[in-house]
Amino acid sequence: MSMIRVLIADDHKMVREGLRRILEFDGEIQVIDEADNGEECIKKIRSSKPDIVLLDINMPVMNGIEALQEIRKKKLKTKVIILTVHNEIEYLLRAVDIGIDGYVLKDSDAHELIRAVTSVYEGDKFIQPSLIPLLNSKEVLKLVAVGMFNKEIGVELGISERTVKNHLSSIFKKIDSSDRTQAAVFAIRNGLVDIK
C-alpha cells in the first residue's frame, strides 16, 4: 500500500506538530505539508497535491468552512476531514452540506483519527460516531421545516414517532429553540431547506 499523503491546516504550530507525530507513528501516513490558514491551505493543496487535508475550522484569513467551500468550488482533487473542537450541530451540518469526507473532534484519541484518515483514503465517509445522532436529527429538522407532522416524519424516515420526538427535543436544545417554528426558521436560515 502506498503512503497516505496528508496536509495539516491548523493555525497552532504545536497542534500541527502533535498531529504529525500521531499520524506518522505507524508508518502508513506521511504529512507532506502544513498550512496555518485557509488561504495558505488552498495554495498548498495545489502545489503538494495531498490525498487528504486535515482542516481546522477556526483559522485566520480564511476559516476552515470557507476553505472547504473553495476546495469544492475549484474541484481540487483532495479529500477533506474537518478536525475541530466544534461539536455543535450547525458546524457539522454546514460541513456535510458543502461536502466533507470526514468530521472528527479534537478530543478524539489517536486511534480514531488514524481510523478516520484510513477510512477516508479508502473511499468511505467518516463521521465521528458520537456525532451521528446529530445527522439523523438533520433529516428530522428538514422535514419539520417543510411542515410535516411527527407521524409523517416517522413514516418518511422509517422511525417511530417517539424517536422523532426524541430527535426534536435534542434539536431544540442544541439550537436553543423552544418550538417547531423556530426550528424551521433555523433550518431555512442555515440553508438546510430550499424554499421554492
XYZ file of C-alpha atoms in Angstrom:
196
model
C 0.000 0.000 0.000
C 1.361 3.428 -0.865
C 1.723 6.080 1.820
C -1.321 8.260 2.533
C -0.213 11.835 1.862
C -1.715 14.354 4.304
C -1.709 18.152 4.575
C -2.500 19.620 8.018
C -4.206 23.028 8.106
C -4.347 24.444 11.643
C -3.254 27.832 12.958
C -1.492 26.352 16.024
C 2.036 25.116 15.358
C 2.027 22.854 18.406
C -1.221 21.202 17.270
C 0.282 20.589 13.826
C 3.408 19.049 15.361
C 1.322 16.815 17.623
C -0.848 15.675 14.721
C 2.220 14.975 12.591
C 3.653 12.712 15.324
C 0.362 10.840 15.784
C -0.204 10.349 12.046
C 3.335 9.325 11.121
C 3.780 6.956 14.059
C 2.706 3.742 12.315
C 4.486 4.483 9.030
C 1.488 4.369 6.675
C 0.719 8.103 6.687
C 3.081 10.860 5.629
C 2.445 14.536 6.461
C 3.688 16.233 3.296
C 2.788 19.835 4.106
C 1.267 22.235 6.641
C -0.747 25.450 6.460
C -1.754 27.890 9.185
C -4.798 29.420 7.480
C -7.382 28.513 4.851
C -5.882 30.614 2.079
C -2.446 29.043 2.502
C -4.140 25.635 2.637
C -5.684 26.146 -0.828
C -2.293 27.180 -2.296
C -0.549 24.189 -0.724
C -3.194 21.734 -1.974
C -2.342 22.920 -5.485
C 1.409 22.552 -5.011
C 1.594 19.443 -2.763
C -1.420 17.519 -4.101
C -2.223 15.683 -0.836
C -4.606 12.719 -0.705
C -6.256 14.185 2.388
C -6.435 17.579 4.103
C -6.997 17.749 7.857
C -8.788 21.064 8.185
C -9.364 23.061 11.361
C -12.430 25.345 11.407
C -11.121 28.292 13.451
C -8.296 29.822 11.414
C -7.372 33.393 10.471
C -7.550 34.889 6.945
C -9.935 32.175 5.704
C -11.588 29.745 8.118
C -11.988 26.018 7.543
C -15.588 26.199 6.317
C -14.652 28.897 3.761
C -11.611 26.860 2.709
C -13.818 23.782 2.282
C -16.176 25.791 0.048
C -13.217 26.919 -2.091
C -11.816 23.383 -2.336
C -15.186 22.108 -3.573
C -15.855 25.091 -5.857
C -12.448 24.793 -7.511
C -12.902 20.983 -7.704
C -9.478 20.363 -6.138
C -8.677 16.663 -6.056
C -8.292 16.076 -2.341
C -10.402 14.544 0.390
C -11.206 16.728 3.376
C -11.517 15.776 7.023
C -12.614 18.552 9.347
C -10.717 18.231 12.641
C -12.209 20.612 15.155
C -13.228 21.407 18.715
C -16.750 22.224 17.480
C -19.361 19.599 18.204
C -22.279 21.958 17.566
C -24.842 20.824 15.039
C -24.505 23.984 12.891
C -20.850 23.343 12.003
C -21.393 19.674 11.293
C -24.442 20.292 9.085
C -22.730 23.110 7.203
C -19.684 20.937 6.531
C -21.779 17.933 5.457
C -23.837 20.098 3.097
C -20.727 21.582 1.451
C -19.288 18.087 1.130
C -16.781 16.700 3.589
C -15.292 13.232 3.656
C -14.790 13.175 7.410
C -15.535 15.081 10.607
C -13.508 14.359 13.737
C -13.341 16.156 17.069
C -10.001 17.194 18.523
C -10.756 15.371 21.759
C -10.732 12.023 19.890
C -7.962 9.580 20.598
C -5.116 8.926 18.162
C -6.594 5.594 17.081
C -9.851 7.252 15.989
C -8.017 9.913 13.981
C -5.924 7.309 12.150
C -9.070 5.251 11.506
C -10.725 8.363 10.024
C -7.763 9.084 7.718
C -7.532 5.449 6.581
C -11.307 5.114 6.010
C -11.497 8.338 4.006
C -8.434 7.352 1.960
C -10.152 4.062 1.095
C -13.209 5.940 -0.160
C -15.521 5.831 2.857
C -17.015 8.735 4.757
C -16.081 9.031 8.425
C -18.202 10.990 10.867
C -17.177 10.662 14.488
C -19.621 8.077 15.911
C -20.736 10.362 18.770
C -21.944 12.902 16.161
C -24.058 10.501 14.041
C -27.267 11.212 16.017
C -26.896 14.884 15.017
C -27.045 13.904 11.348
C -30.223 11.905 11.894
C -31.600 14.986 13.627
C -30.777 16.980 10.499
C -33.190 14.897 8.407
C -35.907 15.342 11.027
C -35.258 19.104 11.098
C -35.549 19.348 7.306
C -38.932 17.620 7.355
C -40.190 19.802 10.219
C -39.216 22.844 8.151
C -41.357 21.711 5.227
C -44.331 21.343 7.556
C -44.517 17.600 8.233
C -46.003 16.264 11.462
C -44.115 13.829 13.717
C -46.112 10.829 12.477
C -45.436 11.701 8.808
C -41.738 12.252 9.554
C -41.596 8.833 11.216
C -43.132 7.180 8.145
C -40.817 9.091 5.781
C -37.637 8.150 7.707
C -38.743 4.698 8.815
C -38.504 5.520 12.527
C -41.080 5.601 15.318
C -42.978 8.732 16.245
C -41.319 8.529 19.657
C -37.849 8.595 18.032
C -38.913 11.651 16.025
C -39.941 13.368 19.288
C -36.575 12.474 20.860
C -34.715 13.936 17.891
C -36.810 17.094 18.063
C -36.219 17.665 21.747
C -32.466 17.247 21.278
C -32.575 19.601 18.258
C -34.484 22.219 20.268
C -31.795 22.054 22.984
C -28.885 22.189 20.531
C -30.156 25.134 18.511
C -31.694 26.848 21.513
C -35.237 26.995 20.183
C -38.452 26.308 22.022
C -40.757 25.142 19.236
C -41.121 23.746 15.703
C -41.486 27.181 14.112
C -38.161 28.416 15.493
C -36.541 25.135 14.441
C -37.970 25.552 10.924
C -36.646 29.122 10.760
C -33.213 27.840 11.873
C -33.272 25.174 9.124
C -34.218 27.708 6.445
C -31.734 30.338 7.615
C -28.920 27.790 7.618
C -29.758 26.557 4.135
C -30.888 23.081 5.191
C -34.125 23.525 3.286
C -34.728 25.271 -0.017
C -37.869 27.338 -0.009
C -39.114 27.436 -3.573
